[in-house]
mmCIF file of C-alpha atoms and ligand atoms in Angstrom:
data_model
loop_
_atom_site.group_PDB
_atom_site.id
_atom_site.type_symbol
_atom_site.label_atom_id
_atom_site.label_comp_id
_atom_site.label_asym_id
_atom_site.label_seq_id
_atom_site.Cartn_x
_atom_site.Cartn_y
_atom_site.Cartn_z
ATOM 1 C CA MET H 557 0.000 0.000 0.000
ATOM 2 C CA PRO H 558 1.541 3.348 -1.055
ATOM 3 C CA MET H 559 1.869 6.316 1.303
ATOM 4 C CA SER H 560 -0.979 8.117 -0.485
ATOM 5 C CA SER H 561 -3.474 5.638 0.948
ATOM 6 C CA ARG H 562 -6.053 8.323 1.559
ATOM 7 C CA THR H 563 -6.032 9.210 -2.124
ATOM 8 C CA ARG H 564 -5.953 5.584 -3.228
ATOM 9 C CA TYR H 565 -8.745 4.301 -0.990
ATOM 10 C CA GLY H 566 -10.742 7.187 0.477
ATOM 11 C CA ASP H 567 -10.936 9.072 3.753
ATOM 12 C CA TRP H 568 -12.066 6.443 6.251
ATOM 13 C CA ALA H 569 -11.044 2.910 7.141
ATOM 14 C CA LEU H 570 -13.346 0.595 9.080
ATOM 15 C CA VAL H 571 -11.384 -1.948 11.113
ATOM 16 C CA VAL H 572 -13.559 -4.717 12.524
ATOM 17 C CA GLY H 573 -11.802 -6.244 15.531
ATOM 18 C CA ALA H 574 -9.697 -3.215 16.430
ATOM 19 C CA SER H 575 -9.454 -3.319 20.226
ATOM 20 C CA GLU H 576 -6.206 -5.320 20.316
ATOM 21 C CA GLY H 577 -3.719 -7.407 18.335
ATOM 22 C CA ILE H 578 -3.763 -7.353 14.551
ATOM 23 C CA GLY H 579 -6.724 -4.979 14.193
ATOM 24 C CA ALA H 580 -5.266 -2.394 16.587
ATOM 25 C CA ALA H 581 -1.834 -2.579 14.923
ATOM 26 C CA LEU H 582 -3.367 -2.336 11.459
ATOM 27 C CA ALA H 583 -5.419 0.690 12.547
ATOM 28 C CA ASP H 584 -2.213 2.340 13.727
ATOM 29 C CA ALA H 585 -0.493 1.680 10.389
ATOM 30 C CA LEU H 586 -3.472 3.031 8.440
ATOM 31 C CA ALA H 587 -3.658 6.129 10.644
ATOM 32 C CA ALA H 588 0.054 6.677 10.022
ATOM 33 C CA ARG H 589 -0.842 6.750 6.309
ATOM 34 C CA GLY H 590 -3.433 9.448 6.880
ATOM 35 C CA LEU H 591 -6.693 7.511 7.044
ATOM 36 C CA ASP H 592 -9.363 8.334 9.617
ATOM 37 C CA LEU H 593 -10.491 5.290 11.540
ATOM 38 C CA VAL H 594 -13.733 3.619 12.573
ATOM 39 C CA LEU H 595 -12.759 1.081 15.226
ATOM 40 C CA LEU H 596 -15.086 -1.787 16.076
ATOM 41 C CA ALA H 597 -15.012 -4.486 18.757
ATOM 42 C CA ARG H 598 -17.020 -5.465 21.841
ATOM 43 C CA ARG H 599 -14.950 -3.712 24.541
ATOM 44 C CA GLN H 600 -15.600 0.034 24.578
ATOM 45 C CA GLU H 601 -12.774 0.821 27.009
ATOM 46 C CA SER H 602 -10.147 -0.895 24.877
ATOM 47 C CA LEU H 603 -11.463 0.817 21.756
ATOM 48 C CA ASP H 604 -11.263 4.182 23.516
ATOM 49 C CA GLU H 605 -7.618 3.528 24.404
ATOM 50 C CA VAL H 606 -6.762 2.582 20.823
ATOM 51 C CA ALA H 607 -8.646 5.608 19.454
ATOM 52 C CA GLN H 608 -6.928 8.001 21.843
ATOM 53 C CA GLY H 609 -3.524 6.630 20.847
ATOM 54 C CA LEU H 610 -4.278 7.081 17.136
ATOM 55 C CA GLU H 611 -5.477 10.644 17.622
ATOM 56 C CA GLU H 612 -2.422 11.562 19.696
ATOM 57 C CA ARG H 613 0.178 9.860 17.515
ATOM 58 C CA HIS H 614 -1.243 10.565 14.057
ATOM 59 C CA GLY H 615 -3.751 13.406 14.410
ATOM 60 C CA VAL H 616 -6.511 11.470 12.628
ATOM 61 C CA ALA H 617 -10.231 11.423 13.374
ATOM 62 C CA THR H 618 -11.663 8.300 15.003
ATOM 63 C CA LYS H 619 -15.050 6.810 15.777
ATOM 64 C CA THR H 620 -15.595 3.770 17.990
ATOM 65 C CA LEU H 621 -18.367 1.175 17.735
ATOM 66 C CA ALA H 622 -18.837 -1.276 20.597
ATOM 67 C CA ILE H 623 -20.881 -3.941 18.839
ATOM 68 C CA ASP H 624 -20.943 -7.723 19.216
ATOM 69 C CA LEU H 625 -20.769 -9.212 15.725
ATOM 70 C CA THR H 626 -22.737 -12.259 16.841
ATOM 71 C CA ASP H 627 -25.846 -10.104 17.474
ATOM 72 C CA ASP H 628 -28.533 -10.471 14.831
ATOM 73 C CA ASP H 629 -28.647 -6.743 14.143
ATOM 74 C CA ALA H 630 -24.843 -6.195 14.223
ATOM 75 C CA ALA H 631 -24.381 -5.451 10.515
ATOM 76 C CA ALA H 632 -27.397 -3.132 10.387
ATOM 77 C CA ARG H 633 -26.101 -1.136 13.366
ATOM 78 C CA ILE H 634 -22.615 -0.855 11.856
ATOM 79 C CA LEU H 635 -23.934 0.286 8.488
ATOM 80 C CA GLU H 636 -26.168 2.857 10.144
ATOM 81 C CA ALA H 637 -23.220 4.197 12.168
ATOM 82 C CA VAL H 638 -21.018 4.649 9.081
ATOM 83 C CA ALA H 639 -23.750 5.762 6.670
ATOM 84 C CA ASP H 640 -22.369 9.322 6.459
ATOM 85 C CA LEU H 641 -18.722 8.302 6.067
ATOM 86 C CA GLU H 642 -16.855 7.355 2.918
ATOM 87 C CA ILE H 643 -15.483 3.977 3.953
ATOM 88 C CA GLY H 644 -12.687 3.405 1.467
ATOM 89 C CA TYR H 645 -10.911 0.627 3.297
ATOM 90 C CA LEU H 646 -12.561 -2.261 5.126
ATOM 91 C CA ALA H 647 -10.565 -4.741 7.220
ATOM 92 C CA VAL H 648 -12.423 -7.583 8.908
ATOM 93 C CA CYS H 649 -9.986 -8.977 11.472
ATOM 94 C CA ALA H 650 -12.290 -10.379 14.171
ATOM 95 C CA GLY H 651 -12.724 -14.083 13.578
ATOM 96 C CA ALA H 652 -10.657 -16.353 15.830
ATOM 97 C CA ASP H 653 -12.100 -19.350 17.655
ATOM 98 C CA PRO H 654 -11.784 -18.789 21.418
ATOM 99 C CA ALA H 655 -12.585 -22.446 22.187
ATOM 100 C CA TYR H 656 -10.612 -24.982 20.101
ATOM 101 C CA ARG H 657 -12.858 -27.874 21.136
ATOM 102 C CA PRO H 658 -14.605 -30.733 19.321
ATOM 103 C CA PHE H 659 -17.798 -29.719 17.528
ATOM 104 C CA LEU H 660 -19.985 -31.978 19.668
ATOM 105 C CA ASP H 661 -18.430 -30.763 22.954
ATOM 106 C CA GLN H 662 -19.856 -27.284 22.443
ATOM 107 C CA PRO H 663 -23.427 -26.082 22.193
ATOM 108 C CA LEU H 664 -24.638 -25.714 18.629
ATOM 109 C CA GLU H 665 -25.178 -22.013 19.396
ATOM 110 C CA ALA H 666 -21.405 -21.476 19.645
ATOM 111 C CA ALA H 667 -20.888 -22.671 16.072
ATOM 112 C CA GLU H 668 -23.878 -20.686 14.865
ATOM 113 C CA ALA H 669 -22.516 -17.519 16.486
ATOM 114 C CA MET H 670 -19.142 -18.083 14.819
ATOM 115 C CA LEU H 671 -20.841 -18.611 11.466
ATOM 116 C CA ARG H 672 -22.770 -15.354 11.907
ATOM 117 C CA ARG H 673 -19.651 -13.404 12.923
ATOM 118 C CA ASN H 674 -17.246 -14.881 10.357
ATOM 119 C CA CYS H 675 -19.571 -15.306 7.353
ATOM 120 C CA LEU H 676 -23.010 -13.724 7.548
ATOM 121 C CA VAL H 677 -21.935 -10.359 8.986
ATOM 122 C CA LEU H 678 -19.085 -10.321 6.495
ATOM 123 C CA LEU H 679 -21.516 -10.665 3.583
ATOM 124 C CA ARG H 680 -23.818 -8.043 5.065
ATOM 125 C CA LEU H 681 -20.974 -5.528 5.451
ATOM 126 C CA VAL H 682 -19.150 -6.205 2.230
ATOM 127 C CA HIS H 683 -22.211 -6.064 -0.037
ATOM 128 C CA PRO H 684 -23.108 -2.401 0.570
ATOM 129 C CA LEU H 685 -19.615 -1.118 1.389
ATOM 130 C CA ALA H 686 -17.913 -2.794 -1.580
ATOM 131 C CA GLY H 687 -20.819 -1.673 -3.742
ATOM 132 C CA ARG H 688 -20.103 1.938 -2.852
ATOM 133 C CA MET H 689 -16.361 1.422 -3.399
ATOM 134 C CA ALA H 690 -17.035 -0.044 -6.849
ATOM 135 C CA GLU H 691 -19.268 2.928 -7.722
ATOM 136 C CA ARG H 692 -16.450 5.289 -6.720
ATOM 137 C CA GLY H 693 -13.911 3.143 -8.604
ATOM 138 C CA ARG H 694 -11.598 2.857 -5.616
ATOM 139 C CA GLY H 695 -11.333 0.982 -2.337
ATOM 140 C CA GLY H 696 -9.549 -1.720 -0.385
ATOM 141 C CA ILE H 697 -10.864 -4.781 1.433
ATOM 142 C CA LEU H 698 -8.775 -6.973 3.721
ATOM 143 C CA LEU H 699 -10.052 -10.336 4.968
ATOM 144 C CA PHE H 700 -8.527 -12.959 7.230
ATOM 145 C CA SER H 701 -8.457 -16.704 6.738
ATOM 146 C CA SER H 702 -6.481 -19.399 8.497
ATOM 147 C CA GLY H 703 -4.521 -22.577 7.934
ATOM 148 C CA ALA H 704 -7.575 -24.193 9.538
ATOM 149 C CA GLY H 705 -9.493 -23.153 6.424
ATOM 150 C CA LEU H 706 -7.198 -25.141 4.137
ATOM 151 C CA VAL H 707 -7.804 -28.557 5.668
ATOM 152 C CA GLY H 708 -10.215 -30.093 8.186
ATOM 153 C CA MET H 709 -8.920 -30.909 11.665
ATOM 154 C CA PRO H 710 -10.319 -32.062 14.997
ATOM 155 C CA ASN H 711 -11.272 -29.091 17.239
ATOM 156 C CA THR H 712 -11.591 -26.657 14.341
ATOM 157 C CA ALA H 713 -14.391 -28.223 12.280
ATOM 158 C CA ALA H 714 -16.824 -25.288 12.342
ATOM 159 C CA TYR H 715 -14.148 -22.601 12.695
ATOM 160 C CA GLY H 716 -12.156 -24.034 9.778
ATOM 161 C CA GLY H 717 -15.358 -24.162 7.724
ATOM 162 C CA THR H 718 -15.935 -20.436 8.259
ATOM 163 C CA LYS H 719 -12.318 -19.690 7.375
ATOM 164 C CA ALA H 720 -12.589 -21.726 4.146
ATOM 165 C CA PHE H 721 -15.619 -19.589 3.336
ATOM 166 C CA ASP H 722 -13.670 -16.379 4.039
ATOM 167 C CA LEU H 723 -10.834 -17.486 1.758
ATOM 168 C CA VAL H 724 -12.984 -18.487 -1.197
ATOM 169 C CA PHE H 725 -15.297 -15.501 -0.772
ATOM 170 C CA GLY H 726 -12.296 -13.165 -0.728
ATOM 171 C CA GLU H 727 -10.761 -14.696 -3.835
ATOM 172 C CA GLY H 728 -14.036 -14.451 -5.737
ATOM 173 C CA LEU H 729 -14.444 -10.838 -4.649
ATOM 174 C CA TRP H 730 -10.923 -10.068 -5.808
ATOM 175 C CA ALA H 731 -11.742 -11.404 -9.276
ATOM 176 C CA GLU H 732 -14.980 -9.430 -9.472
ATOM 177 C CA LEU H 733 -13.762 -6.160 -7.995
ATOM 178 C CA ALA H 734 -10.220 -5.755 -9.367
ATOM 179 C CA PRO H 735 -11.550 -4.534 -12.745
ATOM 180 C CA ARG H 736 -13.700 -2.017 -10.839
ATOM 181 C CA GLY H 737 -10.772 -0.421 -8.996
ATOM 182 C CA VAL H 738 -11.273 -2.157 -5.643
ATOM 183 C CA ASP H 739 -8.364 -4.123 -4.185
ATOM 184 C CA VAL H 740 -9.240 -7.254 -2.176
ATOM 185 C CA LEU H 741 -6.736 -9.308 -0.227
ATOM 186 C CA THR H 742 -7.224 -12.339 1.982
ATOM 187 C CA LEU H 743 -4.398 -13.134 4.367
ATOM 188 C CA VAL H 744 -4.100 -16.750 5.435
ATOM 189 C CA LEU H 745 -2.505 -16.928 8.863
ATOM 190 C CA GLY H 746 -0.852 -19.708 10.761
ATOM 191 C CA GLU H 747 -0.183 -19.318 14.482
ATOM 192 C CA THR H 748 0.080 -15.584 15.118
ATOM 193 C CA ASP H 749 1.118 -14.001 18.394
ATOM 194 C CA THR H 750 -2.103 -12.172 19.271
ATOM 195 C CA PRO H 751 -3.669 -11.623 22.704
ATOM 196 C CA ALA H 752 -6.491 -13.988 21.663
ATOM 197 C CA LEU H 753 -4.059 -16.816 20.914
ATOM 198 C CA ARG H 754 -2.178 -16.146 24.154
ATOM 199 C CA ARG H 755 -5.416 -16.435 26.140
ATOM 200 C CA LEU H 756 -6.384 -19.663 24.400
ATOM 201 C CA LYS H 757 -2.961 -21.210 24.921
ATOM 202 C CA ALA H 758 -2.839 -20.120 28.566
ATOM 203 C CA GLU H 759 -6.155 -21.921 29.156
ATOM 204 C CA ARG H 760 -4.514 -25.052 27.801
ATOM 205 C CA GLY H 761 -1.375 -24.626 29.904
ATOM 206 C CA ARG H 762 0.697 -23.651 26.884
ATOM 207 C CA ARG H 763 2.750 -20.666 25.851
ATOM 208 C CA VAL H 764 2.960 -19.076 22.435
ATOM 209 C CA ALA H 765 6.269 -20.019 20.821
ATOM 210 C CA GLY H 766 7.467 -19.482 17.263
ATOM 211 C CA ALA H 767 4.247 -17.750 16.190
ATOM 212 C CA THR H 768 4.221 -15.021 13.529
ATOM 213 C CA PRO H 769 4.479 -11.540 15.095
ATOM 214 C CA VAL H 770 1.522 -9.199 14.593
ATOM 215 C CA ALA H 771 3.842 -6.648 12.938
ATOM 216 C CA ALA H 772 4.657 -9.152 10.178
ATOM 217 C CA VAL H 773 0.950 -9.632 9.439
ATOM 218 C CA VAL H 774 0.389 -5.876 9.224
ATOM 219 C CA GLU H 775 3.392 -5.516 6.967
ATOM 220 C CA GLU H 776 2.015 -8.174 4.592
ATOM 221 C CA ALA H 777 -1.407 -6.522 4.665
ATOM 222 C CA LEU H 778 0.035 -3.173 3.611
ATOM 223 C CA ARG H 779 2.469 -4.556 1.071
ATOM 224 C CA ARG H 780 0.243 -7.126 -0.638
ATOM 225 C CA LEU H 781 -3.062 -5.321 -1.032
ATOM 226 C CA GLY H 782 -3.393 -4.683 -4.747
ATOM 227 C CA HIS H 783 -1.007 -7.508 -5.680
ATOM 228 C CA GLY H 784 -3.205 -10.579 -5.925
ATOM 229 C CA PRO H 785 -6.058 -12.213 -4.082
ATOM 230 C CA THR H 786 -4.335 -14.267 -1.407
ATOM 231 C CA ARG H 787 -1.235 -14.242 0.734
ATOM 232 C CA MET H 788 -0.047 -17.061 2.967
ATOM 233 C CA VAL H 789 1.612 -15.263 5.877
ATOM 234 C CA GLY H 790 4.949 -16.665 7.038
ATOM 235 C CA ALA H 791 7.262 -19.310 5.610
ATOM 236 C CA GLN H 792 5.538 -22.068 7.593
ATOM 237 C CA MET H 793 2.168 -21.309 6.007
ATOM 238 C CA ARG H 794 3.650 -21.081 2.521
ATOM 239 C CA ILE H 795 5.394 -24.464 2.884
ATOM 240 C CA GLY H 796 2.331 -25.987 4.582
ATOM 241 C CA GLU H 797 0.043 -24.906 1.741
ATOM 242 C CA ARG H 798 2.316 -26.542 -0.836
ATOM 243 C CA VAL H 799 2.592 -29.782 1.122
ATOM 244 C CA LEU H 800 -1.171 -29.999 1.684
ATOM 245 C CA ALA H 801 -1.857 -29.426 -2.003
ATOM 246 C CA VAL H 802 -0.008 -32.567 -3.094
ATOM 247 C CA LEU H 803 -1.159 -34.945 -0.362
ATOM 248 C CA PRO H 804 -4.231 -37.174 -0.632
ATOM 249 C CA ARG H 805 -6.936 -35.511 1.508
ATOM 250 C CA ILE H 806 -7.021 -38.400 4.001
ATOM 251 C CA THR H 807 -3.295 -37.948 4.639
ATOM 252 C CA ALA H 808 -3.617 -34.167 4.773
ATOM 253 C CA VAL H 809 -6.412 -34.325 7.373
ATOM 254 C CA ARG H 810 -4.520 -36.790 9.547
ATOM 255 C CA LEU H 811 -1.225 -34.920 9.315
ATOM 256 C CA ALA H 812 -2.791 -31.524 10.034
ATOM 257 C CA GLY H 813 -4.649 -32.971 13.037
ATOM 258 C CA ARG H 814 -1.423 -34.383 14.492
ATOM 259 C CA MET H 815 0.441 -31.113 13.999
ATOM 260 C CA SER H 816 -2.376 -29.079 15.504
ATOM 261 C CA ALA H 817 -2.546 -31.373 18.574
ATOM 262 C CA ARG H 818 1.201 -30.931 19.021
ATOM 263 C CA THR H 819 1.004 -27.134 19.163
ATOM 264 C CA MET H 820 -2.313 -26.798 21.031
ATOM 265 C CA GLY H 821 -1.896 -29.609 23.564
ATOM 266 C CA ALA H 822 -4.394 -32.175 24.813
ATOM 267 C CA GLY H 823 -6.977 -29.820 26.319
ATOM 268 C CA PRO H 824 -7.793 -27.045 28.812
ATOM 269 C CA THR H 825 -6.034 -27.223 32.168
ATOM 270 C CA LYS H 826 -8.147 -27.756 35.268
ATOM 271 C CA GLY H 827 -10.139 -24.725 36.389
ATOM 272 C CA SER H 828 -10.109 -22.965 33.024
ATOM 273 C CA ALA H 829 -13.324 -22.190 31.195
HETATM 274 N N1 NAP Q 2246 -3.975 -15.647 16.116
HETATM 275 C C1 NAP Q 2246 -3.798 -16.698 15.335
HETATM 276 O O1 NAP Q 2246 -2.970 -17.586 15.613
HETATM 277 C C2 NAP Q 2246 -4.599 -16.831 14.048
HETATM 278 C C3 NAP Q 2246 -4.345 -17.942 13.228
HETATM 279 C C4 NAP Q 2246 -5.048 -18.061 12.048
HETATM 280 C C5 NAP Q 2246 -5.974 -17.095 11.684
HETATM 281 N N2 NAP Q 2246 -6.202 -16.040 12.498
HETATM 282 C C6 NAP Q 2246 -7.225 -15.049 12.098
HETATM 283 O O2 NAP Q 2246 -6.754 -13.742 12.360
HETATM 284 C C7 NAP Q 2246 -7.837 -12.906 12.753
HETATM 285 C C8 NAP Q 2246 -7.498 -12.197 14.064
HETATM 286 O O3 NAP Q 2246 -7.350 -13.171 15.067
HETATM 287 P P1 NAP Q 2246 -6.917 -12.824 16.558
HETATM 288 O O4 NAP Q 2246 -6.061 -13.920 17.042
HETATM 289 O O5 NAP Q 2246 -6.415 -11.434 16.630
HETATM 290 O O6 NAP Q 2246 -8.262 -12.923 17.418
HETATM 291 P P2 NAP Q 2246 -9.763 -12.395 17.224
HETATM 292 O O7 NAP Q 2246 -10.474 -12.736 18.463
HETATM 293 O O8 NAP Q 2246 -10.372 -12.824 15.964
HETATM 294 O O9 NAP Q 2246 -9.565 -10.853 17.008
HETATM 295 C C9 NAP Q 2246 -9.462 -9.988 18.021
HETATM 296 C C10 NAP Q 2246 -10.309 -8.751 17.723
HETATM 297 O O10 NAP Q 2246 -11.635 -9.071 17.306
HETATM 298 C C11 NAP Q 2246 -12.596 -8.567 18.255
HETATM 299 N N3 NAP Q 2246 -13.727 -9.487 18.321
HETATM 300 C C12 NAP Q 2246 -13.689 -10.816 18.552
HETATM 301 N N4 NAP Q 2246 -14.937 -11.312 18.578
HETATM 302 C C13 NAP Q 2246 -15.773 -10.276 18.343
HETATM 303 C C14 NAP Q 2246 -17.209 -10.146 18.278
HETATM 304 N N5 NAP Q 2246 -18.004 -11.188 18.476
HETATM 305 N N6 NAP Q 2246 -17.721 -8.934 18.029
HETATM 306 C C15 NAP Q 2246 -16.919 -7.856 17.845
HETATM 307 N N7 NAP Q 2246 -15.572 -7.923 17.907
HETATM 308 C C16 NAP Q 2246 -15.007 -9.111 18.171
HETATM 309 C C17 NAP Q 2246 -11.774 -8.462 19.548
HETATM 310 O O11 NAP Q 2246 -12.200 -7.445 20.425
HETATM 311 P P3 NAP Q 2246 -13.214 -7.615 21.635
HETATM 312 O O12 NAP Q 2246 -12.772 -8.787 22.445
HETATM 313 O O13 NAP Q 2246 -13.082 -6.297 22.335
HETATM 314 O O14 NAP Q 2246 -14.542 -7.795 20.998
HETATM 315 C C18 NAP Q 2246 -10.413 -8.035 19.019
HETATM 316 O O15 NAP Q 2246 -10.374 -6.649 18.763
HETATM 317 C C19 NAP Q 2246 -9.085 -13.810 12.840
HETATM 318 O O16 NAP Q 2246 -9.861 -13.654 11.697
HETATM 319 C C20 NAP Q 2246 -8.506 -15.209 12.897
HETATM 320 O O17 NAP Q 2246 -9.374 -16.168 12.313
HETATM 321 C C21 NAP Q 2246 -5.551 -15.880 13.688
#
């Protein structure tokens, strides 16, 4: 992404999942490039802290939206809140699975909420916002997928399904919108050192080790938007994708499950949620 991001994309960026980790760091990088920021997550206090930091460091305008994406009316409330703004850049970061448990060990509602947050809300936001970008002939959209979306594994069945959706949706959008001046990029992440991953690992008595730093993800996001539909982030993901592509699916599923169990451990430690 060039320094003239405001000219290339428009005045405002909407970062969904901006209270910490990748979303907060991305918001900072976009503010440094002159974009005003709409910051969305559930925790108002954390959003306020991020917004204050952006205003102080970069002198940009900010707006915060404390909205839970699993609520039925989430997309409608977001669209109403940004109706008067020219959203030229949309990043949908929120999407991790806080549980990492077998599908049948969780209430069906947990999977349905994840599907709403990771797929349905995404469609409901992208349709009108990308539509306006296409009319203006400029815009940028950044989506997040996961290695769990490349192959099925125990403990990530529903999550991985939503991430496969995000990947394929993003690639299709790229093909449709590139000729209309709108850049779309889907980043496919492996283990990334975010607060959410740290919390999940801590629950399982594990520490984050060897994960991709958040700064590397942000760097890829800025550098790769406008240069193709998809980017595997980190050497491990790029090698993993190639290996998975040549294996029979039965081998790929078994191998990925073994590797995932090795990094995530057997299960939550006693006393954790
Ligand atoms: N970290 C990894 O190892 C990893 C690996 C592969 C893919 N990814 C992908 O990378 C993206 C970012 O992941 P992450 O690890 O940073 O964790 P995450 O929980 O997806 O993202 C954190 C941000 O999303 C917000 N958020 C989460 N659920 C929300 C909800 N229901 N409504 C509104 N906001 C919500 C959080 O703020 P609040 O808590 O304040 O709401 C926070 O700002 C996700 O799409 C994930 O699938 C991550």
